[in-house]
DNA sequence: GCAAATTAATGATTTATTCAAG
DNA sequence: CTTGAATAAATCATTAATTTGC
């Protein structure tokens, strides 16, 4: 028996909830019946994976008319129906609120903030915490890269490279183009939680939440209490 | 009233759980009493943030003798006491198991797998899901960069650049140095969940877990059922 | 007008980089 | 120096806009 085999037995036993580290290498119970190959390029995503994304209540029932929200007053035909239930499709209200918060200085909300935002936005359409998390990540990153593109476009412009390059360097540092950009340095100084805290938070059910601490954390957040 | 002010009122109201989007700009209730400045560089992490990391049961009681695990049989003095409660300090057993799993092909475990691993490793020391998550991320990344360093070191070597460079190119593709490397292409084809699923998972308490789906997801994982 | 084809936006993941504890 | 933790950058993948041919 080779090391490699040992590892594989260990791994298998592990995933099958067997007691491992017994060094026994006992019975190799037959593998779970092979399901259709999931290693292919998955044309159009196998349904089980889709259902795994949001196990709302088993994938049996199709989410057809699941608007716990009502009267979308947006004139757009932006219905947030998740027909196949794949990815979050934000409503106008949701986008609006998120951008408000972003303008207000929110960049990397921590777990509690994500939870709050999610609850609020949930009034306007189906949403999960991870959507909020990703939205801020993406929004921030794309603002940043747009800014960079702009400044580079300017500085690469063949004419009058002197004055403009200075100005756009300022812009690149987030001084000119849009005050949305994070204050100065990347890596502001850490101590941001995110997802896993949400996890912990939910596991303990509102009991052991210290009000003072929560308060403080909330107060921590608005990075720019004064509008620059 | 400027737009900026509106945004700030909105933001504040939002974080204070007030009904927003009422377009009223009503009373600005006095700000929450200013707590000591948290905008500084936070030398040695303000305690409240630490407590936020793992709100086990309010930060009141110091985690002094919180071994819900017993008999750490490792001869190392590797006690996993979190005196200040900072960062995870893996035990020998935990590392061993994790490396076993890594050797077995685990690279980016999904939420359920993280949960399983966490539970198992919890027998040998305090651990959270995020530790497992980060461990695989870091381990993978650092194996990769070590490999890259090695191959570059070889190819930058001034002598006999012909043969070696070929060999080390192979190595760079993950063929020679360590078979741990992901199969071939980066981006195997996705559909990996992670943390947020854990979150969902915990919020629904074991009820609506579809066995079939879980089964399938587990089966999805071991990328290398046969040792290359 | 209208679908198919193409493109643009952007949600979701993974990888690279960096910070910092010990 | 090693490595846990966190953030930023790069990338994939899907949905909406938009264009195109009929």
Short mmCIF file of C-alpha atoms (C1' of nucleotides) in Angstrom, two decimals:
data_model
loop_
_atom_site.label_atom_id
_atom_site.label_comp_id
_atom_site.label_asym_id
_atom_site.label_seq_id
_atom_site.Cartn_x
_atom_site.Cartn_y
_atom_site.Cartn_z
CA UNK A 1 0.00 0.00 0.00
CA UNK A 2 1.48 3.28 -1.04
CA UNK A 3 1.31 6.60 0.65
CA UNK A 4 -0.89 7.80 -2.13
CA UNK A 5 -3.41 5.10 -1.43
CA UNK A 6 -3.38 5.92 2.22
CA UNK A 7 -4.16 9.49 1.47
CA UNK A 8 -7.01 8.54 -0.73
CA UNK A 9 -8.49 6.25 1.81
CA UNK A 10 -8.16 8.93 4.38
CA UNK A 11 -9.76 11.49 2.17
CA UNK A 12 -12.63 9.28 1.27
CA UNK A 13 -13.25 8.31 4.83
CA UNK A 14 -13.15 11.92 5.79
CA UNK A 15 -15.77 13.00 3.35
CA UNK A 16 -17.96 10.11 4.31
CA UNK A 17 -17.98 11.03 7.96
CA UNK A 18 -16.16 7.95 8.96
CA UNK A 19 -13.91 8.02 11.97
CA UNK A 20 -10.52 8.56 10.51
CA UNK A 21 -7.03 8.62 11.89
CA UNK A 22 -7.67 5.11 13.01
CA UNK A 23 -4.85 3.99 10.77
CA UNK A 24 -6.84 0.97 9.95
CA UNK A 25 -7.60 1.27 6.29
CA UNK A 26 -10.64 -0.88 6.74
CA UNK A 27 -13.31 -1.72 4.27
CA UNK A 28 -13.53 0.49 1.27
CA UNK A 29 -17.21 0.76 0.98
CA UNK A 30 -18.34 1.09 -2.60
CA UNK A 31 -18.15 4.55 -3.93
CA UNK A 32 -21.24 6.60 -4.06
CA UNK A 33 -23.04 5.82 -7.28
CA UNK A 34 -21.48 7.87 -9.97
CA UNK A 35 -23.70 10.67 -10.96
CA UNK A 36 -23.58 12.29 -14.35
CA UNK A 37 -20.19 13.78 -14.99
CA UNK A 38 -19.86 17.11 -13.36
CA UNK A 39 -16.38 17.63 -14.62
CA UNK A 40 -17.49 18.67 -18.03
CA UNK A 41 -17.84 22.28 -18.95
CA UNK A 42 -21.37 22.09 -17.59
CA UNK A 43 -23.38 23.47 -20.45
CA UNK A 44 -26.09 25.57 -18.87
CA UNK A 45 -25.29 24.56 -15.34
CA UNK A 46 -26.65 21.29 -13.97
CA UNK A 47 -29.76 21.96 -11.98
CA UNK A 48 -28.47 20.60 -8.74
CA UNK A 49 -25.80 23.19 -8.58
CA UNK A 50 -28.30 25.89 -9.17
CA UNK A 51 -30.41 24.64 -6.37
CA UNK A 52 -27.36 24.56 -4.18
CA UNK A 53 -27.00 28.27 -4.55
CA UNK A 54 -30.05 29.03 -2.49
CA UNK A 55 -31.54 26.07 -0.70
CA UNK A 56 -34.54 28.16 0.23
CA UNK A 57 -36.67 25.17 0.79
CA UNK A 58 -35.38 22.38 -1.38
CA UNK A 59 -35.23 22.87 -5.10
CA UNK A 60 -38.50 21.10 -5.63
CA UNK A 61 -40.72 24.08 -5.73
CA UNK A 62 -39.85 26.44 -8.50
CA UNK A 63 -39.59 30.03 -7.42
CA UNK A 64 -42.28 31.41 -9.61
CA UNK A 65 -44.16 34.11 -7.75
CA UNK A 66 -41.97 34.65 -4.84
CA UNK A 67 -42.28 38.39 -4.39
CA UNK A 68 -42.54 38.94 -0.72
CA UNK A 69 -42.06 42.51 -1.79
CA UNK A 70 -44.81 44.48 -3.41
CA UNK A 71 -45.36 47.54 -5.56
CA UNK A 72 -42.09 48.07 -7.31
CA UNK A 73 -42.65 51.74 -8.06
CA UNK A 74 -39.84 51.89 -10.52
CA UNK A 75 -41.06 52.68 -14.01
CA UNK A 76 -38.61 50.19 -15.42
CA UNK A 77 -39.89 46.81 -16.27
CA UNK A 78 -37.20 45.63 -13.95
CA UNK A 79 -38.91 42.71 -12.38
CA UNK A 80 -36.56 40.82 -10.16
CA UNK A 81 -38.02 37.43 -10.89
CA UNK A 82 -35.41 34.79 -10.60
CA UNK A 83 -36.77 32.45 -13.22
CA UNK A 84 -33.96 30.00 -13.10
CA UNK A 85 -32.78 31.39 -9.82
CA UNK A 86 -29.25 32.00 -10.90
CA UNK A 87 -27.79 35.31 -10.04
CA UNK A 88 -28.99 38.35 -8.24
CA UNK A 89 -30.60 40.94 -10.42
CA UNK A 90 -30.85 44.11 -8.40
CA UNK A 91 -33.86 46.37 -8.61
CA UNK A 92 -33.64 50.07 -9.15
CA UNK A 93 -34.37 50.76 -5.51
CA UNK A 94 -31.72 48.40 -4.37
CA UNK A 95 -29.15 49.95 -6.64
CA UNK A 96 -30.20 53.37 -5.50
CA UNK A 97 -29.76 52.56 -1.84
CA UNK A 98 -26.48 50.85 -2.41
CA UNK A 99 -25.14 53.82 -4.30
CA UNK A 100 -26.38 56.13 -1.60
CA UNK A 101 -24.46 54.14 0.94
CA UNK A 102 -21.44 54.11 -1.29
CA UNK A 103 -21.57 57.83 -1.69
CA UNK A 104 -21.96 58.05 2.05
CA UNK A 105 -18.62 56.39 2.41
CA UNK A 106 -19.41 52.73 2.70
CA UNK A 107 -16.77 50.66 1.01
CA UNK A 108 -16.25 47.37 2.80
CA UNK A 109 -19.17 46.83 5.14
CA UNK A 110 -18.57 44.38 7.90
CA UNK A 111 -20.79 41.46 8.66
CA UNK A 112 -23.33 43.32 10.73
CA UNK A 113 -23.63 46.07 8.23
CA UNK A 114 -24.04 43.59 5.46
CA UNK A 115 -26.79 42.00 7.44
CA UNK A 116 -28.54 45.31 7.98
CA UNK A 117 -28.27 46.31 4.38
CA UNK A 118 -29.51 42.96 3.26
CA UNK A 119 -32.57 43.20 5.46
CA UNK A 120 -33.39 46.67 4.23
CA UNK A 121 -32.84 45.85 0.59
CA UNK A 122 -34.87 42.74 1.02
CA UNK A 123 -37.91 44.95 1.09
CA UNK A 124 -37.38 45.75 -2.53
CA UNK A 125 -36.50 42.35 -3.88
CA UNK A 126 -34.89 39.09 -3.17
CA UNK A 127 -31.36 39.46 -1.99
CA UNK A 128 -28.74 37.74 0.08
CA UNK A 129 -25.84 38.97 2.12
CA UNK A 130 -23.31 37.83 -0.39
CA UNK A 131 -24.91 39.97 -3.04
CA UNK A 132 -24.32 43.02 -0.91
CA UNK A 133 -20.81 41.94 -0.17
CA UNK A 134 -20.02 41.40 -3.81
CA UNK A 135 -21.71 44.57 -4.88
CA UNK A 136 -19.43 46.70 -2.78
CA UNK A 137 -16.39 44.79 -3.85
CA UNK A 138 -17.20 45.13 -7.48
CA UNK A 139 -18.42 48.67 -7.31
CA UNK A 140 -15.33 49.81 -5.54
CA UNK A 141 -13.01 47.95 -7.84
CA UNK A 142 -14.72 49.21 -10.95
CA UNK A 143 -14.79 52.78 -9.87
CA UNK A 144 -11.14 52.44 -9.21
CA UNK A 145 -10.29 50.96 -12.56
CA UNK A 146 -12.44 53.42 -14.41
CA UNK A 147 -10.57 56.18 -12.70
CA UNK A 148 -7.29 54.62 -13.59
CA UNK A 149 -8.35 54.20 -17.18
CA UNK A 150 -9.35 57.82 -17.35
CA UNK A 151 -6.14 59.11 -15.94
CA UNK A 152 -4.10 56.86 -18.15
CA UNK A 153 -6.06 57.94 -21.17
CA UNK A 154 -5.22 61.50 -20.34
CA UNK A 155 -1.59 60.95 -19.62
CA UNK A 156 -1.15 58.83 -22.74
CA UNK A 157 -2.67 61.54 -24.83
CA UNK A 158 0.12 62.68 -27.17
CA UNK A 159 -0.61 66.39 -26.81
CA UNK A 160 0.18 68.73 -23.95
CA UNK A 161 1.51 66.03 -21.70
CA UNK A 162 2.79 68.43 -19.09
CA UNK A 163 -0.15 70.06 -17.39
CA UNK A 164 -2.61 67.29 -17.87
CA UNK A 165 -0.44 64.59 -16.52
CA UNK A 166 -0.14 66.44 -13.27
CA UNK A 167 -3.85 66.93 -12.99
CA UNK A 168 -4.62 63.37 -13.78
CA UNK A 169 -2.10 62.13 -11.35
CA UNK A 170 -4.11 63.92 -8.76
CA UNK A 171 -7.14 62.24 -10.19
CA UNK A 172 -5.47 58.88 -9.92
CA UNK A 173 -5.00 59.50 -6.24
CA UNK A 174 -8.69 60.05 -5.93
CA UNK A 175 -8.59 63.79 -5.48
CA UNK A 176 -10.31 65.04 -8.58
CA UNK A 177 -12.40 62.62 -10.53
CA UNK A 178 -14.80 61.42 -7.91
CA UNK A 179 -14.79 61.86 -4.21
CA UNK A 180 -16.21 58.39 -3.88
CA UNK A 181 -12.78 56.92 -3.94
CA UNK A 182 -11.36 55.59 -0.73
CA UNK A 183 -9.56 58.13 1.34
CA UNK A 184 -5.93 57.78 0.55
CA UNK A 185 -4.07 54.59 1.04
CA UNK A 186 -5.12 51.18 0.05
CA UNK A 187 -5.12 49.05 3.17
CA UNK A 188 -6.70 51.56 5.42
CA UNK A 189 -5.89 49.49 8.44
CA UNK A 190 -7.82 46.38 8.46
CA UNK A 191 -9.95 44.74 11.00
CA UNK A 192 -12.81 44.33 8.67
CA UNK A 193 -14.82 41.27 9.10
CA UNK A 194 -17.21 39.94 6.58
CA UNK A 195 -18.85 36.76 5.86
CA UNK A 196 -17.78 34.42 8.52
CA UNK A 197 -18.91 36.80 11.17
CA UNK A 198 -22.34 36.69 9.69
CA UNK A 199 -22.10 33.00 10.05
CA UNK A 200 -21.22 33.21 13.71
CA UNK A 201 -23.82 35.86 14.20
CA UNK A 202 -26.57 33.68 12.90
CA UNK A 203 -25.46 30.64 14.82
CA UNK A 204 -26.01 32.52 18.03
CA UNK A 205 -29.53 33.74 17.93
CA UNK A 206 -29.62 37.36 18.95
CA UNK A 207 -29.09 36.39 22.57
CA UNK A 208 -25.48 37.02 23.16
CA UNK A 209 -25.31 40.20 21.15
CA UNK A 210 -23.76 42.82 23.29
CA UNK A 211 -25.56 46.04 22.63
CA UNK A 212 -22.65 48.20 23.52
CA UNK A 213 -20.37 46.42 21.19
CA UNK A 214 -22.83 46.51 18.42
CA UNK A 215 -23.35 50.16 18.93
CA UNK A 216 -19.72 50.79 18.78
CA UNK A 217 -19.27 48.80 15.68
CA UNK A 218 -21.99 50.67 13.99
CA UNK A 219 -20.52 53.96 15.01
CA UNK A 220 -17.25 52.77 13.63
CA UNK A 221 -18.59 52.61 10.21
CA UNK A 222 -19.30 55.87 8.42
CA UNK A 223 -15.78 56.52 7.33
CA UNK A 224 -16.50 60.02 6.19
CA UNK A 225 -18.85 61.58 8.71
CA UNK A 226 -17.98 64.95 7.30
CA UNK A 227 -18.27 65.25 3.57
CA UNK A 228 -14.60 65.81 2.84
CA UNK B 1 -29.49 71.36 1.71
CA UNK B 2 -26.98 69.81 -0.55
CA UNK B 3 -26.93 66.42 -2.04
CA UNK B 4 -24.02 65.58 0.15
CA UNK B 5 -25.99 66.39 3.25
CA UNK B 6 -28.86 64.31 2.03
CA UNK B 7 -26.59 61.39 1.57
CA UNK B 8 -25.22 61.74 5.03
CA UNK B 9 -28.60 61.96 6.58
CA UNK B 10 -29.64 58.96 4.65
CA UNK B 11 -26.61 57.03 5.66
CA UNK B 12 -26.98 57.89 9.30
CA UNK B 13 -30.64 57.05 9.31
CA UNK B 14 -29.85 53.81 7.61
CA UNK B 15 -27.36 52.68 10.18
CA UNK B 16 -29.64 53.74 12.97
CA UNK B 17 -32.46 51.57 11.75
CA UNK B 18 -34.66 54.52 11.03
CA UNK B 19 -37.19 54.32 8.26
CA UNK B 20 -35.47 55.88 5.36
CA UNK B 21 -36.50 56.79 1.88
CA UNK B 22 -39.22 58.86 3.46
CA UNK B 23 -37.71 61.90 1.80
CA UNK B 24 -38.56 63.88 4.88
CA UNK B 25 -35.25 64.80 6.37
CA UNK B 26 -36.96 65.02 9.70
CA UNK B 27 -35.40 65.55 13.03
CA UNK B 28 -31.73 64.89 13.24
CA UNK B 29 -31.62 63.22 16.54
CA UNK B 30 -28.43 63.95 18.43
CA UNK B 31 -25.55 61.88 17.31
CA UNK B 32 -24.65 58.87 19.25
CA UNK B 33 -22.22 59.90 21.95
CA UNK B 34 -18.84 60.08 20.41
CA UNK B 35 -16.76 57.21 21.48
CA UNK B 36 -12.97 57.34 21.54
CA UNK B 37 -11.61 57.92 18.09
CA UNK B 38 -11.57 54.74 16.11
CA UNK B 39 -10.14 56.35 13.04
CA UNK B 40 -6.62 56.26 14.28
CA UNK B 41 -4.26 53.58 13.23
CA UNK B 42 -5.61 51.46 16.07
CA UNK B 43 -2.45 50.49 17.84
CA UNK B 44 -2.91 46.95 19.08
CA UNK B 45 -6.50 46.66 18.02
CA UNK B 46 -9.23 48.18 20.17
CA UNK B 47 -10.78 45.51 22.28
CA UNK B 48 -14.22 45.86 20.83
CA UNK B 49 -12.99 44.83 17.44
CA UNK B 50 -11.31 41.82 18.89
CA UNK B 51 -14.48 40.80 20.56
CA UNK B 52 -16.22 41.23 17.28
CA UNK B 53 -14.09 38.56 15.74
CA UNK B 54 -15.62 35.81 17.75
CA UNK B 55 -18.61 36.86 19.80
CA UNK B 56 -18.62 33.49 21.48
CA UNK B 57 -20.62 34.71 24.41
CA UNK B 58 -20.00 38.39 24.84
CA UNK B 59 -16.50 39.64 25.43
CA UNK B 60 -17.10 39.99 29.12
CA UNK B 61 -15.73 36.71 30.16
CA UNK B 62 -12.19 36.28 29.12
CA UNK B 63 -11.55 33.12 27.21
CA UNK B 64 -9.09 31.65 29.61
CA UNK B 65 -9.74 27.98 29.93
CA UNK B 66 -11.98 27.39 27.02
CA UNK B 67 -10.88 24.00 25.85
CA UNK B 68 -13.96 22.18 24.94
CA UNK B 69 -11.49 19.76 23.47
CA UNK B 70 -9.44 17.51 25.64
CA UNK B 71 -6.19 15.61 25.58
CA UNK B 72 -4.17 17.29 22.92
CA UNK B 73 -1.92 14.33 22.37
CA UNK B 74 0.65 16.32 20.47
CA UNK B 75 3.99 16.35 22.19
CA UNK B 76 4.54 19.89 21.00
CA UNK B 77 3.89 22.64 23.42
CA UNK B 78 1.53 23.88 20.78
CA UNK B 79 -1.28 24.94 23.02
CA UNK B 80 -4.02 26.59 21.10
CA UNK B 81 -4.95 29.00 23.81
CA UNK B 82 -6.11 32.23 22.33
CA UNK B 83 -4.86 34.43 25.13
CA UNK B 84 -5.90 37.66 23.54
CA UNK B 85 -8.08 35.78 21.13
CA UNK B 86 -6.25 36.88 18.08
CA UNK B 87 -5.54 34.41 15.39
CA UNK B 88 -5.87 30.74 14.88
CA UNK B 89 -2.91 28.68 15.91
CA UNK B 90 -3.28 25.27 14.37
CA UNK B 91 -2.23 22.16 16.22
CA UNK B 92 -0.08 19.47 14.73
CA UNK B 93 -3.05 17.21 14.22
CA UNK B 94 -4.99 19.91 12.47
CA UNK B 95 -2.12 20.68 10.16
CA UNK B 96 -1.67 17.02 9.50
CA UNK B 97 -5.25 16.48 8.54
CA UNK B 98 -5.34 19.56 6.42
CA UNK B 99 -2.26 18.50 4.53
CA UNK B 100 -3.71 15.05 4.07
CA UNK B 101 -6.76 16.58 2.54
CA UNK B 102 -4.63 18.82 0.41
CA UNK B 103 -2.63 15.88 -0.81
CA UNK B 104 -5.89 14.14 -1.46
CA UNK B 105 -6.78 16.87 -3.87
CA UNK B 106 -8.74 19.33 -1.84
CA UNK B 107 -8.02 22.85 -2.97
CA UNK B 108 -11.06 25.05 -2.57
CA UNK B 109 -13.53 23.28 -0.34
CA UNK B 110 -17.06 24.49 -0.56
CA UNK B 111 -19.15 25.55 2.36
CA UNK B 112 -20.29 22.12 3.37
CA UNK B 113 -16.84 20.72 3.16
CA UNK B 114 -15.50 23.58 5.19
CA UNK B 115 -18.11 22.86 7.76
CA UNK B 116 -17.22 19.19 7.89
CA UNK B 117 -13.53 19.87 8.14
CA UNK B 118 -14.10 22.43 10.84
CA UNK B 119 -16.09 20.04 12.91
CA UNK B 120 -13.50 17.33 12.60
CA UNK B 121 -10.57 19.59 13.31
CA UNK B 122 -12.46 21.06 16.21
CA UNK B 123 -11.71 17.86 18.05
CA UNK B 124 -8.08 18.81 18.15
CA UNK B 125 -8.32 22.47 18.96
CA UNK B 126 -10.33 25.58 18.63
CA UNK B 127 -11.05 26.42 15.05
CA UNK B 128 -13.54 28.22 12.89
CA UNK B 129 -14.67 27.78 9.35
CA UNK B 130 -12.78 30.77 8.14
CA UNK B 131 -9.53 29.30 9.39
CA UNK B 132 -10.06 26.30 7.18
CA UNK B 133 -11.03 28.50 4.29
CA UNK B 134 -7.96 30.66 4.66
CA UNK B 135 -5.67 27.73 5.19
CA UNK B 136 -6.52 26.22 1.85
CA UNK B 137 -6.26 29.56 0.16
CA UNK B 138 -2.88 30.28 1.60
CA UNK B 139 -1.52 26.80 1.26
CA UNK B 140 -2.46 26.63 -2.37
CA UNK B 141 -1.13 30.07 -3.14
CA UNK B 142 2.14 29.50 -1.35
CA UNK B 143 2.77 26.16 -2.92
CA UNK B 144 2.22 27.85 -6.19
CA UNK B 145 4.56 30.72 -5.58
CA UNK B 146 7.23 28.49 -4.15
CA UNK B 147 7.02 26.45 -7.29
CA UNK B 148 7.28 29.55 -9.40
CA UNK B 149 10.24 30.77 -7.42
CA UNK B 150 11.98 27.49 -7.84
CA UNK B 151 11.45 27.32 -11.54
CA UNK B 152 12.53 30.90 -12.01
CA UNK B 153 15.58 30.32 -9.91
CA UNK B 154 16.49 27.47 -12.21
CA UNK B 155 15.83 29.27 -15.43
CA UNK B 156 17.69 32.35 -14.25
CA UNK B 157 20.63 30.25 -13.36
CA UNK B 158 23.44 31.36 -15.70
CA UNK B 159 24.70 27.86 -16.40
CA UNK B 160 23.30 25.22 -18.65
CA UNK B 161 20.15 27.14 -19.43
CA UNK B 162 19.03 24.73 -22.13
CA UNK B 163 18.04 21.49 -20.51
CA UNK B 164 17.04 22.86 -17.18
CA UNK B 165 14.82 25.49 -18.57
CA UNK B 166 12.79 22.87 -20.31
CA UNK B 167 12.47 20.77 -17.22
CA UNK B 168 11.55 23.70 -15.07
CA UNK B 169 9.01 24.88 -17.53
CA UNK B 170 7.35 21.57 -17.00
CA UNK B 171 7.63 22.19 -13.32
CA UNK B 172 6.03 25.55 -13.69
CA UNK B 173 3.07 23.87 -15.27
CA UNK B 174 2.80 21.68 -12.25
CA UNK B 175 4.02 18.52 -13.86
CA UNK B 176 7.16 17.80 -11.98
CA UNK B 177 7.64 19.59 -8.72
CA UNK B 178 4.51 18.60 -6.93
CA UNK B 179 1.48 16.81 -8.08
CA UNK B 180 -0.59 18.86 -5.70
CA UNK B 181 -1.05 21.46 -8.31
CA UNK B 182 -4.52 21.82 -9.74
CA UNK B 183 -5.18 19.56 -12.62
CA UNK B 184 -4.34 21.50 -15.72
CA UNK B 185 -6.05 24.71 -16.45
CA UNK B 186 -6.67 27.39 -13.99
CA UNK B 187 -10.39 27.90 -13.79
CA UNK B 188 -11.44 24.33 -13.84
CA UNK B 189 -15.00 25.27 -14.41
CA UNK B 190 -16.37 26.86 -11.41
CA UNK B 191 -19.49 26.33 -9.46
CA UNK B 192 -17.80 26.38 -6.16
CA UNK B 193 -19.66 27.80 -3.25
CA UNK B 194 -18.16 28.77 0.02
CA UNK B 195 -18.89 30.88 2.94
CA UNK B 196 -22.23 32.31 2.26
CA UNK B 197 -23.66 28.92 1.78
CA UNK B 198 -22.56 28.06 5.26
CA UNK B 199 -24.42 31.08 6.35
CA UNK B 200 -27.59 29.99 4.67
CA UNK B 201 -27.04 26.52 5.89
CA UNK B 202 -26.92 27.59 9.49
CA UNK B 203 -29.87 29.90 9.23
CA UNK B 204 -32.00 27.02 8.17
CA UNK B 205 -31.55 24.44 10.83
CA UNK B 206 -30.94 21.09 9.23
CA UNK B 207 -34.55 20.88 8.17
CA UNK B 208 -34.63 21.71 4.51
CA UNK B 209 -31.39 20.06 3.63
CA UNK B 210 -32.01 17.89 0.65
CA UNK B 211 -30.06 14.74 1.12
CA UNK B 212 -29.77 14.08 -2.54
CA UNK B 213 -28.31 17.43 -3.25
CA UNK B 214 -25.89 17.21 -0.42
CA UNK B 215 -24.80 13.85 -1.57
CA UNK B 216 -24.19 15.13 -5.00
CA UNK B 217 -22.28 18.12 -3.86
CA UNK B 218 -20.03 16.00 -1.76
CA UNK B 219 -19.42 13.68 -4.61
CA UNK B 220 -18.51 16.65 -6.71
CA UNK B 221 -15.57 17.45 -4.65
CA UNK B 222 -12.62 15.09 -4.76
CA UNK B 223 -11.03 16.35 -7.93
CA UNK B 224 -8.52 13.58 -8.10
CA UNK B 225 -10.31 10.35 -7.28
CA UNK B 226 -7.49 8.58 -9.00
CA UNK B 227 -3.99 9.64 -8.06
CA UNK B 228 -2.95 11.05 -11.41
"C1'" DG C 1 -41.34 44.60 -35.50
"C1'" DC C 2 -38.75 40.50 -33.94
"C1'" DA C 3 -35.67 37.11 -32.77
"C1'" DA C 4 -30.80 35.68 -33.44
"C1'" DA C 5 -26.21 37.45 -32.87
"C1'" DT C 6 -23.09 40.55 -30.69
"C1'" DT C 7 -21.64 43.51 -27.28
"C1'" DA C 8 -21.61 45.82 -22.80
"C1'" DA C 9 -22.41 45.50 -17.74
"C1'" DT C 10 -21.95 43.42 -13.93
"C1'" DG C 11 -22.64 39.49 -10.56
"C1'" DA C 12 -19.72 35.77 -8.78
"C1'" DT C 13 -15.05 33.32 -8.09
"C1'" DT C 14 -10.49 32.70 -7.97
"C1'" DT C 15 -5.79 34.37 -7.66
"C1'" DA C 16 -2.28 37.70 -6.29
"C1'" DT C 17 -0.68 40.82 -3.00
"C1'" DT C 18 -0.22 42.78 1.33
"C1'" DC C 19 -0.55 43.31 6.36
"C1'" DA C 20 0.71 41.73 10.62
"C1'" DA C 21 1.00 38.23 14.65
"C1'" DG C 22 4.22 35.20 16.76
"C1'" DC D 1 10.76 34.11 8.55
"C1'" DT D 2 6.60 31.72 8.55
"C1'" DT D 3 1.89 32.07 8.01
"C1'" DG D 4 -2.94 33.47 9.40
"C1'" DA D 5 -5.90 37.13 7.88
"C1'" DA D 6 -7.60 40.53 4.73
"C1'" DT D 7 -7.99 43.19 0.63
"C1'" DA D 8 -7.26 44.13 -4.24
"C1'" DA D 9 -6.85 42.55 -8.88
"C1'" DA D 10 -7.93 39.42 -12.47
"C1'" DT D 11 -11.03 36.45 -14.41
"C1'" DC D 12 -15.06 33.84 -15.42
"C1'" DA D 13 -19.95 33.69 -16.55
"C1'" DT D 14 -24.60 35.38 -17.04
"C1'" DT D 15 -27.85 38.73 -17.89
"C1'" DA D 16 -29.37 43.21 -20.20
"C1'" DA D 17 -28.67 46.21 -24.03
"C1'" DT D 18 -27.77 46.80 -28.50
"C1'" DT D 19 -27.23 45.69 -33.17
"C1'" DT D 20 -28.27 43.20 -37.29
"C1'" DG D 21 -30.69 40.71 -40.91
"C1'" DC D 22 -34.99 39.48 -42.31
#
